[in-house]
XYZ file of C-alpha atoms in Angstrom:
675
model
C -17.033 -75.198 -137.679
C -15.792 -72.711 -135.569
C -12.805 -75.131 -134.329
C -11.391 -75.208 -138.196
C -8.940 -72.806 -139.228
C -10.000 -70.019 -142.334
C -8.309 -72.214 -144.448
C -9.854 -75.618 -142.848
C -13.552 -73.841 -143.534
C -12.654 -72.818 -146.977
C -12.007 -76.541 -148.055
C -15.402 -77.189 -146.206
C -17.044 -74.960 -147.382
C -16.037 -74.835 -151.505
C -18.988 -77.057 -153.653
C -19.243 -74.959 -157.035
C -16.976 -76.934 -158.720
C -13.563 -79.550 -158.391
C -11.563 -79.460 -155.337
C -8.031 -80.196 -154.463
C -7.238 -79.526 -150.575
C -3.475 -79.425 -150.198
C -2.575 -80.719 -146.731
C 0.086 -81.311 -145.438
C 1.320 -83.677 -142.922
C -0.112 -82.915 -139.446
C -2.401 -80.055 -141.209
C -6.024 -81.791 -139.629
C -7.041 -83.144 -142.821
C -8.897 -85.520 -142.084
C -11.194 -82.920 -139.727
C -11.369 -81.180 -142.922
C -13.770 -84.559 -144.757
C -15.441 -85.309 -142.265
C -17.127 -81.571 -141.571
C -16.927 -82.001 -145.031
C -19.389 -84.517 -145.316
C -21.778 -83.256 -142.173
C -21.902 -79.990 -144.268
C -23.135 -81.578 -147.581
C -25.606 -83.566 -145.903
C -26.555 -80.840 -142.968
C -26.316 -77.533 -145.084
C -26.573 -78.565 -148.689
C -29.290 -81.302 -148.077
C -27.520 -83.857 -149.885
C -28.554 -87.691 -148.848
C -26.526 -89.547 -147.579
C -26.479 -92.064 -149.972
C -25.834 -89.601 -152.563
C -22.038 -88.748 -151.239
C -18.912 -91.714 -151.606
C -16.152 -91.204 -149.142
C -13.363 -92.977 -149.929
C -9.378 -93.929 -148.714
C -6.805 -96.339 -148.531
C -7.590 -98.252 -145.052
C -10.385 -99.797 -143.690
C -8.716 -98.295 -140.239
C -9.387 -94.909 -141.879
C -12.372 -95.552 -143.650
C -13.958 -96.510 -139.530
C -12.129 -93.421 -137.934
C -13.680 -91.027 -140.618
C -17.820 -92.602 -140.772
C -17.379 -92.648 -136.723
C -16.733 -88.889 -137.030
C -19.076 -88.180 -139.850
C -22.173 -89.293 -137.615
C -20.448 -87.611 -134.125
C -21.029 -84.178 -136.104
C -24.480 -84.792 -137.628
C -26.635 -82.484 -135.142
C -30.220 -83.955 -137.407
C -30.183 -86.044 -139.425
C -28.706 -89.928 -140.027
C -26.072 -91.254 -141.601
C -28.149 -93.882 -143.104
C -27.181 -94.975 -146.958
C -23.221 -92.628 -146.825
C -20.561 -94.986 -148.271
C -17.386 -94.611 -146.076
C -15.089 -97.194 -148.017
C -11.735 -98.209 -149.129
C -11.328 -98.024 -152.818
C -11.470 -101.685 -152.758
C -14.030 -102.149 -150.849
C -15.856 -100.096 -153.308
C -14.893 -101.833 -156.257
C -15.692 -105.226 -154.659
C -19.800 -103.141 -154.370
C -19.451 -101.946 -157.376
C -18.942 -105.930 -158.934
C -21.622 -107.537 -156.958
C -23.914 -104.821 -158.196
C -23.540 -105.547 -161.664
C -22.233 -109.177 -161.382
C -24.355 -110.662 -164.066
C -23.075 -107.879 -166.327
C -20.099 -108.879 -165.283
C -20.561 -112.616 -166.071
C -20.228 -114.345 -162.671
C -22.342 -115.818 -160.504
C -23.953 -115.498 -156.986
C -21.233 -116.461 -154.270
C -18.011 -115.091 -156.381
C -14.412 -115.796 -154.051
C -11.460 -113.226 -154.065
C -7.985 -114.236 -154.471
C -5.907 -112.982 -151.717
C -2.278 -112.494 -152.839
C -1.044 -116.245 -152.154
C -4.000 -117.918 -153.811
C -2.978 -115.457 -156.847
C 0.762 -116.886 -156.481
C -0.799 -120.313 -156.614
C -2.564 -120.242 -159.570
C 0.539 -118.994 -161.474
C 2.857 -121.259 -160.215
C 0.690 -124.005 -161.785
C 0.341 -122.266 -165.129
C 3.803 -121.283 -164.951
C 4.301 -125.383 -164.552
C 2.387 -125.811 -166.893
C 2.488 -123.730 -169.768
C 6.359 -122.079 -169.980
C 9.940 -121.933 -169.441
C 10.261 -119.320 -167.151
C 11.671 -120.598 -163.110
C 8.873 -121.155 -161.075
C 11.521 -119.117 -159.057
C 10.541 -116.300 -160.539
C 6.871 -116.429 -159.167
C 6.938 -113.438 -157.666
C 8.339 -111.085 -160.584
C 5.274 -112.583 -162.699
C 3.004 -111.536 -159.615
C 4.124 -108.432 -159.226
C 4.564 -107.625 -163.486
C 0.391 -109.030 -164.008
C -0.671 -106.780 -160.534
C 1.817 -103.879 -162.559
C -0.417 -104.471 -165.527
C -3.433 -104.908 -163.623
C -3.022 -100.922 -161.842
C -1.860 -100.017 -165.300
C -4.868 -100.780 -166.529
C -3.252 -103.075 -169.586
C -4.866 -106.007 -170.873
C -3.017 -109.311 -171.508
C -3.080 -108.252 -175.289
C -2.242 -104.944 -174.499
C 0.860 -106.535 -172.250
C 2.169 -108.637 -175.360
C 2.198 -106.134 -177.913
C 3.894 -103.690 -175.654
C 6.899 -106.211 -174.573
C 10.395 -105.721 -175.258
C 11.858 -109.758 -174.855
C 10.665 -112.475 -174.857
C 10.936 -112.695 -170.912
C 7.969 -109.783 -170.940
C 6.432 -111.336 -173.857
C 6.209 -115.203 -172.253
C 4.848 -113.414 -169.023
C 1.783 -111.122 -170.979
C 1.179 -115.340 -172.541
C 0.648 -116.299 -169.217
C -1.039 -112.691 -167.339
C -3.812 -114.093 -170.263
C -3.795 -117.474 -168.930
C -4.627 -115.907 -165.442
C -7.150 -113.220 -166.489
C -9.002 -116.508 -167.942
C -8.278 -119.000 -165.152
C -9.873 -116.408 -162.660
C -12.402 -116.061 -164.565
C -13.191 -120.511 -165.212
C -13.039 -120.563 -161.435
C -15.587 -117.323 -161.168
C -13.023 -115.304 -159.328
C -11.231 -112.263 -158.961
C -8.548 -111.166 -157.709
C -7.529 -107.987 -155.450
C -6.585 -105.795 -157.951
C -9.558 -107.101 -160.357
C -11.377 -105.116 -157.703
C -10.498 -101.928 -159.519
C -9.418 -102.934 -163.026
C -13.386 -104.892 -163.324
C -15.307 -101.376 -162.395
C -13.020 -99.179 -164.391
C -13.295 -101.085 -167.511
C -17.458 -101.533 -167.324
C -17.706 -98.071 -166.708
C -15.322 -96.839 -169.493
C -17.342 -99.435 -172.319
C -20.987 -98.971 -170.988
C -22.455 -95.848 -170.939
C -25.792 -96.922 -169.132
C -24.419 -98.173 -166.301
C -22.033 -94.789 -166.722
C -24.475 -92.372 -165.644
C -26.450 -94.615 -163.527
C -23.365 -94.642 -161.818
C -22.644 -91.537 -161.360
C -25.912 -90.353 -160.565
C -26.044 -92.251 -158.009
C -23.810 -90.275 -156.410
C -24.526 -86.190 -156.429
C -20.698 -86.023 -154.472
C -17.327 -87.715 -153.875
C -14.698 -86.672 -150.907
C -11.332 -89.466 -151.581
C -8.774 -88.995 -149.229
C -4.688 -89.727 -149.059
C -5.166 -88.865 -153.380
C -1.391 -88.434 -153.886
C -1.404 -92.169 -153.801
C -4.064 -93.347 -155.637
C -2.602 -94.794 -159.277
C -3.774 -94.974 -162.519
C -6.773 -97.405 -162.085
C -7.773 -95.656 -158.854
C -7.752 -92.296 -160.773
C -9.298 -93.246 -163.748
C -12.296 -94.777 -161.586
C -12.258 -91.780 -159.612
C -13.066 -89.650 -162.952
C -15.856 -91.549 -164.284
C -17.611 -91.966 -161.060
C -17.385 -88.290 -160.911
C -19.082 -87.616 -164.609
C -20.259 -83.336 -165.435
C -20.958 -83.482 -162.688
C -17.272 -82.098 -160.992
C -18.730 -82.676 -157.573
C -15.112 -84.120 -156.348
C -12.912 -82.732 -153.207
C -9.454 -84.649 -153.083
C -6.960 -84.285 -150.145
C -3.416 -85.582 -150.653
C 0.827 -83.885 -150.213
C 2.564 -84.901 -152.945
C 5.444 -84.653 -150.470
C 3.608 -87.436 -148.543
C 3.426 -89.592 -151.529
C 6.237 -92.377 -151.355
C 4.006 -95.737 -152.988
C 5.267 -95.686 -156.222
C 6.868 -99.496 -156.125
C 3.338 -100.200 -156.060
C 1.681 -97.988 -158.293
C 0.971 -94.896 -156.853
C 1.669 -91.694 -159.472
C 2.224 -88.775 -157.721
C 2.022 -87.068 -161.337
C -1.624 -87.426 -160.837
C -2.140 -83.954 -158.799
C -0.740 -82.403 -162.447
C -2.818 -84.455 -164.629
C -6.469 -83.389 -162.035
C -5.650 -79.848 -163.793
C -5.626 -81.090 -167.188
C -9.003 -83.557 -166.529
C -10.678 -80.693 -163.870
C -9.635 -77.140 -165.803
C -12.113 -75.495 -162.601
C -9.553 -76.855 -160.529
C -9.437 -75.347 -157.169
C -6.324 -75.278 -154.642
C -6.794 -74.744 -151.010
C -3.370 -75.381 -148.929
C -3.474 -76.324 -145.714
C -0.057 -75.201 -143.881
C -0.738 -74.900 -140.085
C 0.702 -78.009 -138.036
C -0.759 -79.366 -135.230
C 1.399 -82.192 -134.367
C 5.095 -80.594 -134.637
C 7.738 -78.120 -133.233
C 8.267 -75.284 -135.616
C 11.838 -76.070 -135.150
C 11.217 -79.857 -137.000
C 9.327 -78.411 -139.452
C 11.163 -75.582 -140.594
C 13.318 -79.355 -140.648
C 10.768 -81.032 -143.128
C 10.374 -78.223 -144.831
C 14.093 -77.109 -146.209
C 14.721 -80.927 -146.300
C 11.521 -81.493 -148.990
C 12.338 -78.267 -150.926
C 15.413 -80.242 -152.812
C 12.701 -81.795 -155.038
C 10.535 -80.367 -157.916
C 6.789 -79.271 -156.679
C 3.757 -79.321 -159.411
C 2.409 -76.830 -155.713
C 4.089 -75.067 -153.073
C 3.660 -75.000 -149.229
C 5.364 -74.740 -146.114
C 3.877 -75.971 -143.672
C 4.391 -74.029 -139.771
C 3.174 -74.721 -136.312
C 2.886 -72.273 -133.342
C 3.193 -74.760 -130.732
C 6.571 -73.455 -130.161
C 10.531 -73.559 -131.309
C 10.706 -77.065 -129.877
C 14.639 -79.120 -128.933
C 17.443 -79.204 -131.304
C 17.365 -82.166 -133.831
C 19.887 -84.790 -131.855
C 21.898 -86.710 -134.765
C 23.921 -89.447 -133.573
C 27.229 -90.833 -134.911
C 27.454 -94.574 -133.631
C 30.910 -97.073 -133.819
C 29.048 -99.615 -135.318
C 25.040 -101.173 -135.904
C 25.377 -103.159 -131.935
C 26.647 -99.662 -130.307
C 23.569 -97.481 -131.845
C 21.244 -100.276 -130.877
C 22.677 -99.742 -128.007
C 22.685 -95.830 -127.970
C 18.901 -95.765 -129.348
C 17.196 -97.669 -125.891
C 19.903 -96.098 -123.738
C 18.543 -93.020 -124.643
C 15.055 -94.028 -124.384
C 15.455 -95.348 -121.261
C 16.818 -91.775 -119.787
C 14.682 -89.828 -121.623
C 11.281 -92.014 -120.361
C 12.861 -90.557 -116.814
C 13.647 -86.948 -117.757
C 10.445 -86.136 -119.448
C 8.334 -88.802 -117.333
C 6.886 -89.993 -120.102
C 5.426 -93.848 -121.834
C 7.210 -96.081 -123.473
C 4.453 -95.742 -125.958
C 5.277 -92.769 -126.581
C 8.425 -94.084 -128.079
C 9.300 -94.571 -131.997
C 12.078 -96.101 -133.819
C 11.696 -95.760 -137.596
C 13.774 -97.347 -140.180
C 14.045 -98.288 -143.581
C 14.284 -101.264 -143.522
C 13.035 -104.429 -141.605
C 16.355 -106.152 -141.101
C 17.167 -103.077 -139.175
C 15.209 -104.456 -136.422
C 16.675 -107.681 -135.689
C 19.117 -106.265 -133.108
C 17.432 -103.685 -131.728
C 14.891 -106.332 -130.270
C 17.667 -107.834 -129.218
C 19.567 -104.767 -126.931
C 15.390 -103.781 -126.441
C 15.339 -107.070 -124.882
C 18.241 -107.414 -123.108
C 17.106 -104.723 -121.645
C 13.897 -105.038 -120.761
C 12.319 -102.530 -122.252
C 8.772 -103.785 -123.672
C 8.237 -103.089 -127.055
C 5.734 -103.928 -130.536
C 6.374 -104.773 -133.883
C 4.790 -103.734 -136.908
C 4.202 -105.467 -140.263
C 4.670 -109.083 -138.186
C 2.241 -111.779 -140.017
C -0.772 -113.296 -137.812
C -0.887 -116.253 -136.913
C -4.413 -116.173 -138.964
C -2.337 -114.983 -142.360
C 0.585 -117.666 -141.976
C -0.262 -120.387 -144.650
C -0.058 -123.352 -143.231
C -3.068 -122.176 -141.087
C -4.308 -121.043 -144.225
C -4.213 -124.540 -145.777
C -6.241 -126.287 -142.794
C -8.550 -123.538 -142.499
C -9.347 -123.947 -145.933
C -9.884 -126.985 -145.482
C -12.423 -126.102 -142.399
C -13.884 -124.314 -144.392
C -14.750 -125.938 -146.939
C -16.651 -128.351 -144.456
C -18.742 -126.245 -142.987
C -19.748 -124.591 -146.039
C -19.142 -126.707 -149.588
C -20.323 -123.772 -152.112
C -16.656 -121.985 -150.542
C -14.898 -121.930 -154.109
C -12.091 -120.484 -152.867
C -11.055 -122.719 -150.300
C -11.782 -125.983 -152.350
C -9.145 -124.032 -155.052
C -6.626 -123.596 -151.797
C -7.057 -126.794 -150.384
C -7.527 -129.400 -153.586
C -4.165 -129.861 -154.375
C -2.174 -129.084 -151.027
C -0.560 -131.656 -151.177
C -0.894 -132.291 -154.390
C -3.520 -134.411 -156.287
C -2.462 -134.879 -159.252
C -5.778 -132.534 -160.223
C -4.019 -129.962 -162.740
C -4.824 -125.733 -163.810
C -6.901 -127.572 -167.406
C -9.449 -130.076 -164.702
C -10.297 -126.854 -162.754
C -11.147 -124.396 -165.890
C -13.040 -127.110 -166.962
C -14.945 -128.070 -163.626
C -14.648 -123.867 -163.163
C -16.701 -123.423 -166.676
C -18.874 -126.367 -165.742
C -20.322 -125.002 -162.612
C -20.538 -121.363 -163.950
C -22.904 -122.619 -167.101
C -24.992 -125.508 -163.759
C -24.836 -121.824 -161.491
C -23.197 -124.634 -158.750
C -20.082 -124.078 -156.394
C -17.475 -126.123 -158.361
C -18.140 -129.475 -155.270
C -20.886 -129.171 -156.243
C -20.068 -130.270 -159.932
C -17.397 -132.787 -159.282
C -19.030 -136.186 -160.152
C -21.550 -134.598 -162.158
C -23.186 -136.431 -165.013
C -22.930 -133.769 -167.196
C -19.024 -133.417 -166.564
C -18.044 -136.608 -167.866
C -19.060 -134.885 -171.209
C -15.678 -132.330 -169.927
C -13.562 -133.667 -168.427
C -11.603 -137.028 -169.330
C -11.317 -140.118 -167.890
C -8.196 -139.070 -166.332
C -9.070 -135.557 -165.278
C -12.131 -137.256 -163.428
C -11.174 -140.112 -161.571
C -8.217 -137.195 -159.285
C -12.105 -135.094 -158.762
C -14.288 -137.821 -157.997
C -11.373 -139.953 -155.730
C -11.333 -136.239 -153.606
C -14.700 -135.451 -153.076
C -15.381 -139.094 -151.671
C -12.655 -139.174 -149.369
C -13.657 -135.278 -148.346
C -17.423 -136.317 -147.471
C -15.774 -139.345 -145.670
C -13.742 -136.670 -143.847
C -16.632 -133.734 -142.826
C -18.671 -136.986 -141.519
C -16.128 -137.704 -139.307
C -16.070 -133.912 -138.004
C -19.375 -133.514 -137.494
C -21.089 -136.391 -136.284
C -17.339 -138.288 -134.350
C -14.392 -136.688 -132.602
C -13.866 -133.621 -134.715
C -10.307 -133.099 -133.393
C -9.404 -136.826 -133.842
C -10.745 -136.737 -136.942
C -9.071 -133.950 -138.277
C -5.770 -135.611 -137.143
C -6.534 -138.244 -139.276
C -7.207 -135.957 -141.939
C -3.241 -134.984 -141.966
C -2.245 -138.264 -141.591
C -4.100 -139.088 -145.106
C -2.689 -136.208 -146.466
C 0.821 -137.097 -145.084
C 0.710 -133.086 -144.310
C 3.572 -133.109 -141.998
C 5.691 -134.816 -145.261
C 4.366 -131.840 -147.910
C 5.975 -129.372 -145.415
C 9.064 -130.884 -145.238
C 9.481 -131.174 -148.267
C 8.050 -126.993 -149.351
C 10.204 -125.290 -146.427
C 13.280 -124.479 -146.773
C 14.482 -126.772 -143.569
C 12.772 -128.954 -141.786
C 13.543 -126.706 -138.051
C 11.043 -124.423 -140.364
C 8.571 -127.699 -140.899
C 8.427 -128.365 -137.577
C 7.262 -125.104 -136.769
C 4.811 -125.257 -139.041
C 4.005 -128.116 -137.567
C 3.203 -127.346 -134.205
C 1.285 -124.248 -135.071
C -0.870 -126.465 -136.658
C -1.264 -128.190 -133.351
C -1.370 -124.785 -131.684
C -5.122 -124.674 -134.599
C -6.777 -127.596 -133.325
C -5.981 -127.221 -129.640
C -7.791 -123.646 -130.175
C -10.670 -124.981 -132.140
C -10.920 -127.966 -128.999
C -11.166 -125.430 -126.713
C -13.925 -123.290 -128.321
C -15.389 -126.781 -128.432
C -15.722 -127.497 -125.454
C -16.862 -123.482 -124.530
C -19.919 -123.768 -126.354
C -21.434 -127.307 -125.742
C -20.870 -126.638 -122.292
C -22.763 -123.402 -123.098
C -24.941 -125.366 -125.051
C -24.787 -123.080 -128.023
C -24.999 -126.878 -130.382
C -27.227 -128.602 -132.001
C -28.009 -132.009 -130.717
C -25.865 -134.054 -133.327
C -23.409 -131.716 -132.815
C -22.731 -131.014 -135.856
C -22.240 -126.900 -135.587
C -18.562 -127.743 -133.666
C -16.535 -126.852 -136.262
C -18.380 -124.372 -137.690
C -18.915 -122.392 -134.143
C -15.218 -123.190 -133.447
C -14.328 -121.671 -136.465
C -16.084 -118.645 -137.090
C -15.298 -118.162 -132.998
C -11.216 -118.038 -133.680
C -11.996 -115.738 -137.149
C -13.187 -113.303 -134.637
C -10.494 -113.791 -131.521
C -7.454 -113.476 -134.312
C -9.204 -110.176 -135.610
C -9.910 -108.895 -131.548
C -6.440 -109.754 -131.385
C -4.987 -108.140 -134.174
C -6.975 -104.547 -132.564
C -5.527 -105.452 -128.681
C -1.841 -105.222 -130.808
C -2.549 -102.568 -132.451
C -4.079 -100.229 -129.251
C -1.872 -97.740 -127.250
C 0.305 -100.567 -124.315
C 2.437 -98.871 -122.779
C 4.872 -100.706 -125.637
C 8.136 -98.904 -127.805
C 7.296 -98.971 -131.456
C 9.530 -100.138 -134.272
C 8.606 -99.901 -138.275
C 9.602 -99.446 -141.681
C 9.480 -95.578 -141.912
C 6.522 -96.746 -145.091
C 4.311 -98.038 -142.468
C 4.867 -94.676 -140.635
C 2.958 -92.584 -142.388
C 0.184 -91.180 -140.975
C 0.252 -91.848 -137.111
C 2.566 -89.466 -134.697
C 4.318 -90.173 -131.750
C 6.272 -87.364 -129.120
C 9.237 -88.616 -129.747
C 10.779 -89.894 -132.523
C 13.936 -91.829 -133.128
C 15.428 -92.435 -136.835
C 17.678 -95.161 -137.305
C 20.337 -95.650 -140.280
C 20.307 -92.408 -141.794
C 23.309 -93.761 -144.522
C 24.008 -93.301 -147.842
C 22.762 -96.742 -149.641
C 20.300 -97.292 -146.103
C 18.535 -93.701 -146.668
C 18.498 -93.315 -149.543
C 17.976 -97.020 -149.990
C 20.828 -98.391 -152.564
C 18.682 -99.661 -155.489
C 17.143 -96.209 -155.033
C 20.232 -94.517 -155.545
C 20.921 -97.153 -158.730
C 18.302 -96.596 -159.966
C 17.932 -92.500 -160.576
C 14.628 -92.346 -157.878
C 15.838 -90.222 -154.976
C 13.108 -87.587 -154.803
C 10.558 -90.639 -153.429
C 13.298 -91.658 -150.875
C 13.911 -87.952 -150.217
C 9.772 -87.929 -149.333
C 10.184 -91.357 -147.477
C 12.721 -89.059 -144.987
C 10.698 -86.209 -144.388
C 7.366 -88.768 -143.427
C 9.515 -89.860 -140.964
C 10.557 -86.152 -139.789
C 7.274 -85.042 -139.401
C 5.424 -88.072 -137.058
C 7.741 -86.382 -134.551
C 6.093 -84.395 -132.585
C 8.266 -83.184 -129.871
C 11.336 -84.600 -130.442
C 13.340 -86.024 -133.348
C 16.676 -88.055 -132.999
C 18.358 -89.308 -135.880
C 21.214 -92.077 -135.592
C 23.993 -93.251 -138.441
C 26.479 -96.099 -137.907
C 30.354 -95.463 -139.199
C 30.355 -99.331 -139.504
C 28.111 -101.517 -141.028
C 28.179 -104.887 -141.916
C 25.821 -105.843 -144.651
C 26.521 -108.622 -147.302
C 28.922 -110.742 -145.077
C 31.433 -107.980 -145.277
C 32.126 -104.496 -142.846
C 32.627 -101.285 -144.625
C 32.863 -98.089 -142.789
C 29.645 -96.020 -144.228
C 28.812 -92.279 -145.218
C 26.115 -89.723 -143.994
C 22.945 -90.266 -146.053
C 22.775 -86.746 -148.228
C 19.656 -86.030 -146.543
C 21.073 -84.218 -143.366
C 23.574 -82.343 -145.136
C 19.224 -80.741 -146.589
C 18.661 -79.889 -143.419
C 19.422 -76.327 -141.400
C 22.861 -77.047 -139.702
C 21.333 -74.477 -136.387
C 18.446 -77.460 -135.962
C 21.030 -79.411 -135.297
C 23.283 -81.391 -132.251
C 26.020 -83.702 -133.600
C 27.382 -85.979 -131.555
C 29.988 -88.646 -131.566
C 31.202 -86.603 -135.096
C 34.834 -85.013 -132.849
C 32.620 -81.528 -132.808
C 30.855 -81.949 -129.689
C 32.090 -79.220 -126.656
C 32.873 -80.485 -123.371
C 30.526 -77.964 -122.448
C 27.634 -79.876 -124.315
C 28.485 -83.371 -122.674
C 28.306 -81.434 -119.400
C 25.333 -80.437 -120.029
C 23.226 -83.535 -120.654
C 24.541 -85.570 -118.049
C 23.810 -82.468 -116.217
C 20.090 -82.589 -117.390
C 19.762 -86.626 -116.497
C 21.077 -86.342 -113.102
C 18.327 -83.520 -112.462
C 15.543 -85.205 -113.628
C 16.137 -88.176 -111.027
C 16.707 -85.713 -108.623
C 13.817 -84.526 -109.744
C 12.207 -87.920 -109.972
C 12.966 -89.432 -106.685
C 12.053 -86.055 -104.788
């Protein structure tokens, strides 16, 4: 506690009612939450099992739990819940499985599983073009996050198109239920619905939670807010931490107005502001404050720092996007020498992923190592998930999600109606989908035309599984691919032959990894005598290897970090470049057309406050977009940053003295380095 400032200490100690901690960027909010959990356990004697802290990412939850464990002196954190909203919802559904009517081992559909199901339903039940699948999926997700049932969505539909989507939404929910499955949005919506309608379960869960803490509160959507409200109950023992100036996820349902809703639902709400920033120079913070002051605020705050005034913000106008990328790379190389820092100290932030392409080329040509955030991991690729689905079902026939992924990949003439009937039958029998295929009772449920392809699939898959577990697994898998003509399927369902070839290469790479992993296991004598655990062991090890690889990629290797402004939230870097500071890029064209400038300003604010020591902004005088090159207009946000904080280059107004001084700084740094 002695290491916290007075406002942080007040936030930790206040437990007399609901509390909003308005935590500005870099103000130490994680320390406040961690210390408050420790305070509740050590000083207030609340058992860890009665405390829950929720946030949005697994990484944030892990960090928070590690901090709490390190702070606790005399007591254990055993039983403490520190999780994401979705993990909390998943635990709730598992605990109340019978109330929801799920059988054990229900599946969780990821975005691609959901998309496949929607596509099946659209092809069968609607006149809507399959090209609109993404729009339908987004709309269903939006309805679930807003706690809108299919019936309510239909009644509120303003067009025939919306009515058609609402009908697909209803069929989609019915299909999920038949498959004994939930999707990602259900992990919040279903607990909220049950808590709203079942008083006994609501009282039981409210009795479990004596104190609730919520991180990144400004990012909550309607369903998450309602979950918080229902769980806190009449006790009002709740602390939420957030910053309305960093609410940048409206496109996925976040509602910054939830800040205002707090005052309505919790009339005794106390507000404590954390305004001291421990990250950035005073100049950077003053620029950020001036920028965000142009947005309306329910709660006013102003960040300050005692880390010194800092260097001016440099704004450079380049001839075009190629010159812009070249300038950024050269500046990184110069600053690395001048400031004697590492490549990992630099981040380049941009509004859209397409802006990184030319930057990557320039970095590569100069031999500068870089890390591009937001790439697709090997095991997240569609073709790898398909083959892993076959492998998962081989080692675990009860994996309903795996069966649903692969049973029509490639197509086998098994429609959504057949699978729904199969799912409903399996639910009644409390067995897996795979086990239900071919049971005598299924003959009363399915027509012979529906039954035949299912039984044919099971006979074939039993044979493939037997070959893999008892013979040469890799040969058996290659034979399986030939049986289903997966390569032909790829060529039919990808945009070009080269894309299909790349995907087949990925599958061959997966088989090579499997072969090596099996060999390693055999050399370690870790397999059964008949080798039946070979594939199971290999799959488990490959998944773990993928997770470790991703952790290694995310570690602080000496690489320049490239990422979107959205992806940069929660991070900080000594030296930040914000590129593409132009109208129609930042703010984005669609936001200008929709009149949503406030969120774009918050996004710019997030970018500015990532910088600790220096901030460089760039724009291109001309930019090629949509096949045409045209002159650009500087972003309106540049005019909202006080001129005395800026040094401008490339606008025809930099003085010879400024240019001479810049050259002298570079020369002095080189001399000092070689000395």
